[in-house]
Amino acid sequence: MENSDRFTCEIMVTSDIHGHILPTDYRTREEQQLGLAKIASLVKAERKRAPELLLVDNGDLLQGTPFAYFAATLGGNRTNPAIAVLNELQYDAAVLGNHEFNYGLELLGKAVEDSNFPWLSAGIVDEATHQPAFGKPYIVKVLNDSIKTVILGVTTHYIPHWENPVHIGGLSFHDALGTVKAWTADIREQEQPDLLIVSYHGGFECDLLSGEPAERLTGENQAYAMCMEVEGIDVLITGHQHRQLTGEVNGVAVIQPGCNGHALGKISVAFHREESGWSIVSKTAELLQLDDKVAADPVIMALTQEAEAETQVWLDQPMGKIIGDMTITDPLLCRSADHPFIAFMNKVQMDAAGVDISVASLLNNDSEGFRDEVTMRDILTNFMYPNTLTVLRLSGKDIKAALEQTAAYFQINEDGTLGVNPAYIEPKLQHYNYDMWGGIAYELNVAKPIGQRVTRLLRNGEPLLADELFDVVMNNYRAAGGGDYEMYQGKQVVREVQMDMAELVASYLQKHAEVEAVCHHSWRVVTQH
């Protein structure tokens, strides 16, 4: 494809790997079609065809699997396995995702220091220096000896809405859209690139074809606006939403390669040399999917073998026993009435925080609860995020508003059965934004309009008074208002529990040895007209 006046730039993209390096299901140990070890085989095959290809990770690399948790908390001073893999594959750059901060700035700083590639994020700024906090906002690569390519990195500025404040101390998070506008104009003037790539750890707030809003426009995702409002972007890499997308918006080639290493993104940009210089003649985006024909790269497998073996031994440690049944067979049923596993979650949270009202979430639809023998593997597959706990002082009015917000999760299907509101499924799965409470009694009637679904709300058998104050424990993501729980923003923080939920559960089980599965039947969801 290359000659003196033609060249095709190949850009390979990963995003939202979430610690999935090996093609392993950490619940069952079965092989799956995912992970960087298999993606590596695709990358190496592409590199044989295009030795000058660009390789970019778009964020959320360091958190998400038991393997990643072990590396972050018990891995000692060794290089994080995810960083070792990206070094081996000769990534050109990585962009900071919101989950990069989950284990604090010390671990993130070590990951950045151990990387043989730059970490980019133009909008995350050091409050003291007012400069990008992680080094370079963008990098310049010259391809085919004369094609000047710039990769600008930017991260959703919504991180303070979710992250433990301790983990982001001294940092400011500037509006991503405004950051891209400012830096793109500066790059076009100062660098005059032939190709400008923006790698944005954020997603699309609007439908790619119609431009109609696909979610509540909060600013968390701004990719569509970047395409429509920012001049000079040739390629926009996106992520955060865990969607698989390819296309073009307002002349900008766009891609989002899903999550967990199920696919490798590929953008091909064809150039033609003219008298005035190189010009882009075409741009195409595609997703290279993993299947059983793609073998895991042996170099990557060997590179992570020792850490993986240590992780597996650690995961099989027994933590405690359950007397009774805490298994989850149907996540919708679990969310529609009080369940022993959720009651256990709330009990652990109340015990850790020293309060008697708690709110918890079933984090994803793959959670299976606990069987009779609980190992660390079981704990980490149910508690996948390293959330800590926060106690907020809330009024009865705040609690009712929060219940109305959580009740929006449901809808009544055409056949009259209980279903999930599509807004919690598209454009991104948000099952974790439905909450279940302990320490109060309530009923949600999905037959009523959204905002009017709380039909019973009691505390110790008495109606909850609107102006009465209560101390409530919840995860730090929710306490910051994450998931559109705006009623929590600005509320008094009574205390914080800095140990993450997986550690709290493990500690509780070890302390009590045997835990009885208990269901209080204190709340339910109904569909009565």
Short mmCIF file of N, CA and C in Angstrom, two decimals, residues 27 315-327 341 344 368-382 505 509-510 513-515 517:
data_model
loop_
_atom_site.label_atom_id
_atom_site.label_comp_id
_atom_site.label_asym_id
_atom_site.label_seq_id
_atom_site.Cartn_x
_atom_site.Cartn_y
_atom_site.Cartn_z
N ARG A 27 -14.00 -16.72 38.15
CA ARG A 27 -14.95 -17.49 38.96
C ARG A 27 -14.79 -18.98 38.71
N LEU A 315 -6.69 -16.56 45.76
CA LEU A 315 -8.14 -16.57 45.54
C LEU A 315 -8.82 -17.77 46.18
N ASP A 316 -8.09 -18.86 46.32
CA ASP A 316 -8.69 -20.07 46.89
C ASP A 316 -8.64 -20.13 48.42
N GLN A 317 -8.17 -19.06 49.04
CA GLN A 317 -8.18 -19.02 50.50
C GLN A 317 -9.61 -19.05 51.03
N PRO A 318 -9.92 -19.92 51.99
CA PRO A 318 -11.26 -19.90 52.60
C PRO A 318 -11.39 -18.71 53.54
N MET A 319 -12.54 -18.04 53.45
CA MET A 319 -12.79 -16.85 54.27
C MET A 319 -13.82 -17.10 55.36
N GLY A 320 -14.78 -17.97 55.09
CA GLY A 320 -15.83 -18.22 56.07
C GLY A 320 -16.92 -19.10 55.51
N LYS A 321 -17.94 -19.39 56.32
CA LYS A 321 -19.04 -20.26 55.92
C LYS A 321 -20.38 -19.54 56.04
N ILE A 322 -21.27 -19.90 55.13
CA ILE A 322 -22.63 -19.37 55.15
C ILE A 322 -23.58 -20.48 55.61
N ILE A 323 -24.38 -20.18 56.59
CA ILE A 323 -25.43 -21.10 57.04
C ILE A 323 -26.73 -20.65 56.40
N GLY A 324 -27.22 -21.42 55.46
CA GLY A 324 -28.40 -21.02 54.71
C GLY A 324 -28.04 -20.74 53.27
N ASP A 325 -28.84 -19.92 52.60
CA ASP A 325 -28.69 -19.70 51.16
C ASP A 325 -28.52 -18.22 50.86
N MET A 326 -27.36 -17.83 50.36
CA MET A 326 -27.12 -16.46 49.89
C MET A 326 -26.87 -16.42 48.39
N THR A 327 -27.24 -17.44 47.67
CA THR A 327 -27.00 -17.47 46.23
C THR A 327 -28.02 -16.61 45.49
N PHE A 341 -28.46 -12.02 50.43
CA PHE A 341 -27.14 -11.51 50.08
C PHE A 341 -27.08 -10.00 50.22
N PHE A 344 -27.00 -9.12 53.78
CA PHE A 344 -25.64 -9.33 54.30
C PHE A 344 -24.75 -8.13 53.95
N GLU A 368 -23.20 -13.87 41.77
CA GLU A 368 -23.88 -15.11 42.12
C GLU A 368 -24.12 -15.24 43.62
N GLY A 369 -23.75 -14.19 44.40
CA GLY A 369 -23.91 -14.29 45.84
C GLY A 369 -22.90 -15.26 46.43
N PHE A 370 -23.24 -15.82 47.61
CA PHE A 370 -22.34 -16.73 48.30
C PHE A 370 -22.98 -18.09 48.50
N ARG A 371 -22.17 -19.14 48.24
CA ARG A 371 -22.57 -20.49 48.61
C ARG A 371 -22.09 -20.77 50.04
N ASP A 372 -22.13 -22.03 50.44
CA ASP A 372 -21.82 -22.32 51.85
C ASP A 372 -20.37 -22.06 52.21
N GLU A 373 -19.42 -22.37 51.32
CA GLU A 373 -18.01 -22.12 51.58
C GLU A 373 -17.59 -20.90 50.76
N VAL A 374 -17.12 -19.86 51.43
CA VAL A 374 -16.78 -18.61 50.75
C VAL A 374 -15.27 -18.45 50.70
N THR A 375 -14.74 -18.25 49.48
CA THR A 375 -13.33 -18.00 49.29
C THR A 375 -13.12 -16.54 48.89
N MET A 376 -11.85 -16.14 48.84
CA MET A 376 -11.55 -14.79 48.37
C MET A 376 -12.01 -14.61 46.93
N ARG A 377 -11.99 -15.68 46.14
CA ARG A 377 -12.47 -15.64 44.76
C ARG A 377 -13.94 -15.21 44.72
N ASP A 378 -14.74 -15.80 45.61
CA ASP A 378 -16.16 -15.47 45.67
C ASP A 378 -16.38 -14.01 46.04
N ILE A 379 -15.58 -13.54 46.98
CA ILE A 379 -15.74 -12.16 47.43
C ILE A 379 -15.43 -11.19 46.29
N LEU A 380 -14.31 -11.40 45.61
CA LEU A 380 -13.89 -10.44 44.60
C LEU A 380 -14.73 -10.50 43.33
N THR A 381 -15.35 -11.64 43.04
CA THR A 381 -16.22 -11.68 41.87
C THR A 381 -17.56 -11.01 42.15
N ASN A 382 -17.94 -10.89 43.41
CA ASN A 382 -19.16 -10.17 43.77
C ASN A 382 -18.91 -8.69 44.05
N VAL A 505 -15.69 -7.26 53.68
CA VAL A 505 -16.43 -8.52 53.66
C VAL A 505 -15.54 -9.67 54.13
N LEU A 509 -16.23 -11.94 57.51
CA LEU A 509 -16.37 -13.40 57.47
C LEU A 509 -15.34 -14.09 58.34
N GLN A 510 -14.11 -13.60 58.32
CA GLN A 510 -13.07 -14.21 59.14
C GLN A 510 -13.35 -14.00 60.63
N ALA A 513 -16.61 -16.26 61.25
CA ALA A 513 -16.42 -17.67 60.85
C ALA A 513 -17.64 -18.24 60.16
N GLU A 514 -18.80 -18.21 60.83
CA GLU A 514 -20.05 -18.69 60.24
C GLU A 514 -21.07 -17.56 60.28
N VAL A 515 -21.70 -17.31 59.14
CA VAL A 515 -22.69 -16.23 59.03
C VAL A 515 -24.00 -16.82 58.53
N ALA A 517 -27.56 -16.78 56.75
CA ALA A 517 -28.30 -16.06 55.72
C ALA A 517 -29.65 -15.63 56.28
#
